[in-house]
Amino acid sequence: MRSTEELVRDHEVILGVLDGLEARLRAVQSGGALDPGYVREAVAFSQGFVDRCHHGKEEHCLFPCLERRGVPREGGPIGVMLAEHEMGRQLVRRIAEAVDRYEAGRGDLGEVVDLAWQYVELLRAHIAKENEVLFPMGEAVLHESDDADVGRCYDGVEHQQGAGEHQRLTQLAARLSRPS
C-alpha cells in the first residue's frame, strides 16, 4: 500500500466531520442555535485526530521522506502544507477560546461561526492540495521501501497517541459527521 493512501483515508474522515460542522454552521446562519458541546467535540477531534495524529504522520513521517527524495520544503509544497498546519492550529485555539467566551456570556456567536467557517475553508482547500498535488508528487518519487518505512512511522505516531485513541477519535468523527 502506498503511504499516501492512509492519509487520503484520514482526509475522508476529516471531510465527514467538516460536512457535519458546515451543516451546523448553516443552521446557525438560518437562525438555529449553536450547540457549544458539538463545537467543543469538533475542537477535540481537530486537536487529536487532525493535528496530533494526521498532521503528526505527515510532519514526522511523510514530509521528511519526501524531502530526502528531493521535494523541497522551503519555497515548495511541503513548506506550504506546514504553514497551513500552523494556521489550522491557531484557528482551532481561537475557536476554543471563542466558545469559552460565548458560554461565559462574554463572547459573540458570530465570532465562533466566523472562525469555524475559516477553519472549514482552510482544511477543505488544504486537503485538496495534498490529494491533488503533493500526494501524487510523493508517489512519483517514493520507493517501495520508503512506503514501508513511512508506514512503520505512522504506526509509531498512532502508538504515541495511546492505546485505543485512534479508534476513539474515529468514533467521535462518526458522531460529528452525522447531520444535526
Coordinates of N, CA and C in Angstrom, one line a residue:
M1 N 0.8 -1.2 0.0 CA 0.0 0.0 0.0 C 0.9 1.2 0.0
R2 N 0.5 2.2 -0.8 CA 1.2 3.5 -0.8 C 1.0 4.2 0.5
S3 N 2.1 4.9 1.0 CA 2.0 5.6 2.3 C 1.0 6.8 2.2
T4 N 0.7 7.3 1.0 CA -0.3 8.4 0.9 C -1.7 7.9 1.0
E5 N -2.0 6.6 0.8 CA -3.3 6.1 0.8 C -3.9 6.2 2.2
E6 N -3.1 5.9 3.2 CA -3.6 6.1 4.6 C -4.0 7.5 4.9
L7 N -3.2 8.5 4.4 CA -3.5 9.9 4.6 C -4.8 10.3 3.9
V8 N -5.0 9.7 2.7 CA -6.2 10.0 2.0 C -7.4 9.5 2.7
R9 N -7.3 8.3 3.3 CA -8.4 7.8 4.2 C -8.7 8.7 5.4
D10 N -7.6 9.2 6.0 CA -7.8 10.2 7.1 C -8.5 11.4 6.5
H11 N -8.2 11.9 5.4 CA -8.8 13.0 4.8 C -10.3 12.8 4.6
E12 N -10.7 11.6 4.3 CA -12.1 11.2 4.1 C -12.9 11.4 5.5
V13 N -12.2 10.9 6.5 CA -12.8 11.0 7.9 C -12.9 12.5 8.2
I14 N -11.9 13.3 8.0 CA -11.9 14.7 8.3 C -12.9 15.4 7.5
L15 N -13.1 15.1 6.2 CA -14.1 15.8 5.4 C -15.5 15.5 5.9
G16 N -15.7 14.3 6.4 CA -17.0 13.9 7.0 C -17.3 14.8 8.2
V17 N -16.3 15.1 9.0 CA -16.5 16.0 10.2 C -16.8 17.4 9.7
L18 N -16.0 17.8 8.7 CA -16.3 19.2 8.1 C -17.7 19.3 7.6
D19 N -18.2 18.2 6.9 CA -19.6 18.3 6.5 C -20.5 18.5 7.6
G20 N -20.3 17.8 8.7 CA -21.2 17.9 9.9 C -21.1 19.3 10.5
L21 N -19.9 19.8 10.6 CA -19.7 21.2 11.1 C -20.4 22.2 10.2
E22 N -20.1 22.1 8.9 CA -20.7 23.0 8.0 C -22.2 23.0 8.0
A23 N -22.8 21.9 8.2 CA -24.3 21.8 8.3 C -24.8 22.6 9.5
R24 N -24.1 22.4 10.6 CA -24.5 23.1 11.8 C -24.2 24.6 11.7
L25 N -23.2 25.1 11.0 CA -22.9 26.5 10.8 C -24.0 27.1 9.9
R26 N -24.4 26.3 8.9 CA -25.5 26.8 8.0 C -26.8 27.0 8.8
A27 N -27.1 26.0 9.7 CA -28.3 26.1 10.5 C -28.3 27.3 11.4
V28 N -27.1 27.6 12.0 CA -27.0 28.8 12.8 C -27.2 30.1 12.0
Q29 N -26.7 30.1 10.8 CA -26.9 31.3 9.9 C -28.3 31.4 9.5
S30 N -29.1 30.3 9.6 CA -30.5 30.4 9.3 C -31.4 30.6 10.5
G31 N -30.7 30.9 11.6 CA -31.5 31.3 12.8 C -31.5 30.2 13.9
G32 N -30.8 29.1 13.6 CA -30.8 28.0 14.6 C -29.8 28.3 15.7
A33 N -29.8 27.4 16.7 CA -28.9 27.6 17.9 C -27.6 26.8 17.6
L34 N -26.6 27.3 18.3 CA -25.3 26.6 18.2 C -25.1 25.8 19.5
D35 N -24.8 24.5 19.3 CA -24.5 23.6 20.5 C -23.0 23.8 20.8
P36 N -22.7 24.5 21.9 CA -21.3 24.6 22.3 C -20.6 23.2 22.5
G37 N -21.4 22.3 23.0 CA -20.8 20.9 23.2 C -20.3 20.3 21.9
Y38 N -21.1 20.5 20.8 CA -20.7 20.0 19.5 C -19.4 20.7 19.1
V39 N -19.3 22.0 19.2 CA -18.1 22.7 18.8 C -16.9 22.2 19.6
R40 N -17.1 22.0 20.9 CA -16.0 21.5 21.8 C -15.5 20.1 21.3
E41 N -16.5 19.3 20.9 CA -16.1 18.0 20.4 C -15.4 18.1 19.1
A42 N -15.8 19.0 18.2 CA -15.1 19.3 17.0 C -13.7 19.8 17.2
V43 N -13.5 20.6 18.2 CA -12.2 21.1 18.6 C -11.3 19.9 19.1
A44 N -11.9 19.1 19.9 CA -11.2 17.9 20.4 C -10.8 17.0 19.3
F45 N -11.7 16.8 18.3 CA -11.3 16.0 17.2 C -10.2 16.6 16.4
S46 N -10.3 17.9 16.2 CA -9.3 18.6 15.4 C -7.9 18.5 16.1
Q47 N -7.9 18.7 17.4 CA -6.6 18.6 18.1 C -6.1 17.2 18.1
G48 N -6.9 16.2 18.3 CA -6.5 14.9 18.5 C -6.2 14.2 17.1
F49 N -7.2 14.1 16.3 CA -7.1 13.4 15.1 C -6.4 14.2 14.0
V50 N -6.9 15.4 13.7 CA -6.4 16.2 12.6 C -4.9 16.5 12.9
D51 N -4.7 17.1 14.1 CA -3.4 17.7 14.3 C -2.4 16.6 14.8
R52 N -2.6 16.0 16.0 CA -1.6 15.1 16.6 C -1.5 13.8 15.7
C53 N -2.6 13.3 15.3 CA -2.4 12.0 14.5 C -2.1 12.3 13.0
H54 N -3.0 12.9 12.3 CA -2.9 13.1 10.9 C -1.7 14.0 10.5
H55 N -1.7 15.2 11.1 CA -0.5 16.0 10.8 C 0.8 15.5 11.4
G56 N 0.6 14.8 12.5 CA 1.8 14.1 13.0 C 2.4 13.1 12.0
K57 N 1.6 12.3 11.4 CA 2.0 11.4 10.3 C 2.7 12.1 9.2
E58 N 2.1 13.2 8.8 CA 2.7 14.0 7.7 C 4.0 14.6 8.1
E59 N 4.0 15.3 9.2 CA 5.2 16.1 9.6 C 6.4 15.3 10.1
H60 N 6.1 14.1 10.7 CA 7.2 13.3 11.3 C 7.6 12.1 10.4
C61 N 6.7 11.8 9.5 CA 6.9 10.6 8.6 C 7.1 10.9 7.1
L62 N 5.9 11.4 6.6 CA 5.9 11.5 5.1 C 6.8 12.7 4.6
F63 N 6.6 13.9 5.2 CA 7.4 15.0 4.7 C 8.9 14.9 4.8
P64 N 9.4 14.3 5.9 CA 10.9 14.1 5.9 C 11.4 13.2 4.8
C65 N 10.6 12.1 4.5 CA 10.9 11.2 3.5 C 10.9 11.9 2.1
L66 N 9.8 12.7 1.9 CA 9.7 13.4 0.6 C 10.9 14.3 0.5
E67 N 11.3 15.0 1.5 CA 12.5 15.9 1.5 C 13.7 15.1 1.1
R68 N 13.9 13.9 1.7 CA 15.1 13.1 1.3 C 15.1 12.7 -0.1
R69 N 13.9 12.6 -0.7 CA 13.8 12.3 -2.2 C 13.7 13.5 -3.1
G70 N 14.0 14.7 -2.5 CA 14.2 15.9 -3.3 C 13.0 16.8 -3.4
V71 N 11.9 16.6 -2.7 CA 10.8 17.5 -2.7 C 11.2 18.6 -1.7
P72 N 11.2 19.9 -2.2 CA 11.7 21.0 -1.3 C 10.7 21.4 -0.2
R73 N 11.2 21.7 0.9 CA 10.4 22.3 2.0 C 10.3 23.8 1.8
E74 N 11.4 24.5 1.8 CA 11.3 25.9 1.6 C 11.0 26.3 0.2
G75 N 10.0 27.1 0.0 CA 9.6 27.5 -1.4 C 8.9 26.4 -2.1
G76 N 8.6 25.3 -1.5 CA 7.9 24.2 -2.1 C 6.6 23.8 -1.4
P77 N 6.0 22.7 -1.9 CA 4.7 22.3 -1.3 C 4.7 21.9 0.1
I78 N 5.8 21.3 0.6 CA 5.9 20.9 2.0 C 5.8 22.2 2.9
G79 N 6.6 23.2 2.5 CA 6.5 24.4 3.3 C 5.1 25.0 3.4
V80 N 4.4 25.0 2.3 CA 3.0 25.5 2.2 C 2.2 24.7 3.2
M81 N 2.3 23.3 3.1 CA 1.5 22.5 4.0 C 1.8 22.7 5.4
L82 N 3.0 22.9 5.8 CA 3.4 23.1 7.2 C 2.8 24.5 7.7
A83 N 2.9 25.5 6.8 CA 2.3 26.8 7.2 C 0.8 26.6 7.4
E84 N 0.2 25.9 6.6 CA -1.3 25.7 6.7 C -1.6 24.9 8.0
H85 N -0.8 23.9 8.3 CA -1.0 23.2 9.5 C -1.0 24.1 10.7
E86 N 0.0 25.0 10.7 CA 0.1 26.0 11.8 C -1.1 27.0 11.8
M87 N -1.6 27.4 10.7 CA -2.8 28.2 10.6 C -4.0 27.5 11.2
G88 N -4.1 26.2 10.9 CA -5.2 25.4 11.4 C -5.1 25.3 12.9
R89 N -3.9 25.1 13.5 CA -3.7 25.0 14.9 C -4.2 26.3 15.6
Q90 N -3.8 27.4 15.0 CA -4.2 28.7 15.5 C -5.7 28.9 15.5
L91 N -6.3 28.6 14.4 CA -7.8 28.7 14.3 C -8.5 27.8 15.3
V92 N -8.0 26.6 15.5 CA -8.7 25.7 16.5 C -8.5 26.3 17.9
R93 N -7.4 26.9 18.2 CA -7.2 27.5 19.5 C -8.2 28.7 19.7
R94 N -8.3 29.5 18.6 CA -9.2 30.7 18.6 C -10.6 30.2 18.7
I95 N -11.0 29.1 18.1 CA -12.4 28.6 18.2 C -12.7 28.2 19.6
A96 N -11.8 27.5 20.2 CA -11.9 27.1 21.6 C -12.1 28.3 22.5
E97 N -11.3 29.3 22.4 CA -11.4 30.5 23.2 C -12.7 31.2 22.9
A98 N -13.1 31.3 21.7 CA -14.4 32.0 21.4 C -15.6 31.3 22.0
V99 N -15.5 29.9 22.0 CA -16.6 29.2 22.6 C -16.7 29.4 24.1
D100 N -15.5 29.4 24.7 CA -15.4 29.7 26.1 C -16.0 31.1 26.4
R101 N -15.7 32.1 25.7 CA -16.2 33.4 25.9 C -17.7 33.4 25.7
Y102 N -18.2 32.7 24.6 CA -19.6 32.7 24.3 C -20.4 32.0 25.4
E103 N -19.9 30.9 25.9 CA -20.6 30.2 27.0 C -20.6 31.0 28.3
A104 N -19.6 31.8 28.5 CA -19.5 32.7 29.7 C -20.3 34.0 29.6
G105 N -20.9 34.2 28.4 CA -21.7 35.4 28.2 C -20.9 36.6 27.9
R106 N -19.6 36.4 27.5 CA -18.7 37.5 27.2 C -18.3 37.5 25.7
G107 N -18.9 36.6 25.0 CA -18.5 36.4 23.6 C -19.7 36.5 22.6
D108 N -19.3 36.6 21.4 CA -20.3 36.7 20.3 C -20.4 35.4 19.5
L109 N -21.6 35.0 19.3 CA -21.8 33.8 18.5 C -21.3 33.9 17.1
G110 N -21.3 35.1 16.6 CA -20.8 35.4 15.2 C -19.3 35.1 15.1
E111 N -18.6 35.4 16.2 CA -17.1 35.1 16.2 C -16.9 33.6 16.1
V112 N -17.6 32.8 16.8 CA -17.5 31.4 16.8 C -17.8 30.9 15.4
V113 N -18.9 31.3 14.8 CA -19.3 30.9 13.5 C -18.2 31.3 12.4
D114 N -17.8 32.6 12.5 CA -16.8 33.1 11.5 C -15.5 32.2 11.6
L115 N -15.0 32.0 12.8 CA -13.8 31.2 13.0 C -13.9 29.8 12.5
A116 N -15.1 29.2 12.8 CA -15.4 27.8 12.3 C -15.4 27.8 10.8
W117 N -16.0 28.8 10.2 CA -16.1 28.8 8.7 C -14.6 28.9 8.1
Q118 N -13.8 29.8 8.8 CA -12.4 29.9 8.3 C -11.7 28.5 8.4
Y119 N -12.0 27.8 9.4 CA -11.3 26.5 9.6 C -11.8 25.5 8.6
V120 N -13.1 25.5 8.3 CA -13.7 24.6 7.3 C -13.0 24.9 6.0
E121 N -13.0 26.2 5.6 CA -12.5 26.5 4.3 C -11.0 26.2 4.2
L122 N -10.2 26.5 5.2 CA -8.8 26.2 5.2 C -8.6 24.7 5.0
L123 N -9.2 23.9 5.8 CA -9.0 22.5 5.7 C -9.4 21.9 4.4
R124 N -10.6 22.3 3.9 CA -11.0 21.8 2.6 C -10.0 22.1 1.5
A125 N -9.5 23.3 1.4 CA -8.5 23.7 0.4 C -7.2 23.0 0.7
H126 N -6.8 22.8 1.9 CA -5.6 22.1 2.3 C -5.6 20.7 1.8
I127 N -6.7 20.0 2.1 CA -6.9 18.6 1.7 C -6.8 18.4 0.2
A128 N -7.5 19.4 -0.5 CA -7.4 19.3 -2.0 C -6.0 19.4 -2.5
K129 N -5.2 20.3 -1.9 CA -3.8 20.5 -2.4 C -3.0 19.2 -2.1
E130 N -3.2 18.6 -1.0 CA -2.5 17.4 -0.7 C -2.9 16.3 -1.6
N131 N -4.2 16.1 -1.7 CA -4.7 14.9 -2.5 C -4.4 15.1 -4.0
E132 N -4.4 16.3 -4.5 CA -4.3 16.6 -5.9 C -2.9 16.9 -6.4
V133 N -2.1 17.5 -5.5 CA -0.7 17.9 -5.9 C 0.4 17.2 -5.1
L134 N 0.4 17.3 -3.8 CA 1.5 16.8 -3.0 C 1.6 15.3 -3.0
F135 N 0.4 14.6 -2.8 CA 0.5 13.1 -2.7 C 0.9 12.5 -4.1
P136 N 0.3 13.0 -5.2 CA 0.8 12.4 -6.5 C 2.3 12.7 -6.7
M137 N 2.7 13.9 -6.3 CA 4.1 14.2 -6.4 C 5.0 13.2 -5.6
G138 N 4.5 12.9 -4.4 CA 5.2 12.0 -3.5 C 5.2 10.6 -4.0
E139 N 4.1 10.2 -4.6 CA 4.0 8.8 -5.2 C 5.0 8.6 -6.3
A140 N 5.3 9.7 -7.0 CA 6.2 9.7 -8.1 C 7.6 9.5 -7.7
V141 N 8.0 10.0 -6.5 CA 9.4 9.9 -6.0 C 9.7 8.9 -5.0
L142 N 8.6 8.4 -4.3 CA 8.9 7.4 -3.2 C 9.1 6.0 -3.8
H143 N 10.0 5.3 -3.1 CA 10.2 3.9 -3.5 C 9.4 3.0 -2.6
E144 N 9.3 1.8 -3.0 CA 8.5 0.8 -2.1 C 9.0 0.8 -0.7
S145 N 10.4 0.8 -0.6 CA 11.0 0.7 0.8 C 10.6 2.0 1.6
D146 N 10.5 3.1 0.9 CA 10.1 4.3 1.6 C 8.7 4.2 2.1
D147 N 7.8 3.6 1.3 CA 6.4 3.4 1.7 C 6.3 2.5 3.0
A148 N 7.2 1.5 3.0 CA 7.2 0.6 4.2 C 7.7 1.3 5.4
D149 N 8.8 2.1 5.2 CA 9.3 2.9 6.4 C 8.4 3.9 6.9
V150 N 7.7 4.6 6.0 CA 6.7 5.7 6.3 C 5.5 5.0 7.1
G151 N 5.1 3.8 6.6 CA 4.0 3.1 7.2 C 4.4 2.7 8.6
R152 N 5.6 2.3 8.9 CA 6.0 2.0 10.2 C 6.0 3.2 11.1
C153 N 6.5 4.3 10.5 CA 6.5 5.6 11.2 C 5.1 6.0 11.6
Y154 N 4.1 5.8 10.7 CA 2.7 6.1 11.0 C 2.2 5.3 12.2
D155 N 2.6 4.0 12.2 CA 2.2 3.2 13.4 C 2.8 3.7 14.7
G156 N 4.0 4.3 14.6 CA 4.6 4.9 15.8 C 3.9 6.1 16.3
V157 N 3.4 6.9 15.3 CA 2.6 8.1 15.7 C 1.4 7.7 16.3
E158 N 0.7 6.7 15.8 CA -0.6 6.3 16.4 C -0.3 5.7 17.8
H159 N 0.8 5.0 17.9 CA 1.1 4.3 19.2 C 1.4 5.4 20.3
Q160 N 2.0 6.5 19.9 CA 2.2 7.6 20.8 C 0.9 8.3 21.3
Q161 N -0.1 8.2 20.5 CA -1.4 8.7 20.9 C -2.0 8.0 22.1
G162 N -1.6 6.7 22.3 CA -2.1 5.9 23.4 C -3.0 4.8 22.8
A163 N -3.1 3.8 23.6 CA -4.0 2.6 23.2 C -5.4 3.0 23.0
G164 N -6.0 2.7 21.9 CA -7.4 3.0 21.6 C -7.7 4.4 21.2
E165 N -6.8 5.3 21.3 CA -7.1 6.7 21.0 C -7.5 6.9 19.5
H166 N -6.8 6.3 18.6 CA -7.2 6.5 17.2 C -8.6 6.0 17.0
Q167 N -9.0 4.8 17.6 CA -10.3 4.3 17.4 C -11.3 5.2 18.1
R168 N -11.0 5.8 19.3 CA -11.9 6.7 19.9 C -12.2 7.9 19.1
L169 N -11.1 8.5 18.5 CA -11.3 9.6 17.6 C -12.0 9.3 16.4
T170 N -11.9 8.1 15.8 CA -12.6 7.7 14.6 C -14.1 7.6 15.0
Q171 N -14.4 7.1 16.2 CA -15.8 7.0 16.6 C -16.4 8.4 16.8
L172 N -15.6 9.3 17.4 CA -16.0 10.7 17.6 C -16.3 11.3 16.2
A173 N -15.5 11.0 15.2 CA -15.7 11.6 13.9 C -17.0 11.1 13.3
A174 N -17.4 9.8 13.6 CA -18.6 9.3 13.1 C -19.8 10.1 13.7
R175 N -19.7 10.4 15.0 CA -20.8 11.2 15.6 C -20.9 12.6 15.1
L176 N -19.7 13.2 14.9 CA -19.6 14.6 14.5 C -20.1 14.7 13.0
S177 N -19.9 13.7 12.3 CA -20.3 13.7 10.8 C -21.8 13.6 10.6
R178 N -22.5 13.1 11.6 CA -24.0 13.0 11.4 C -24.7 14.3 11.3
P179 N -25.7 14.3 10.4 CA -26.4 15.6 10.3 C -27.1 16.0 11.6
S180 N -27.2 17.2 11.9 CA -27.8 17.7 13.2 C -29.2 17.3 13.3

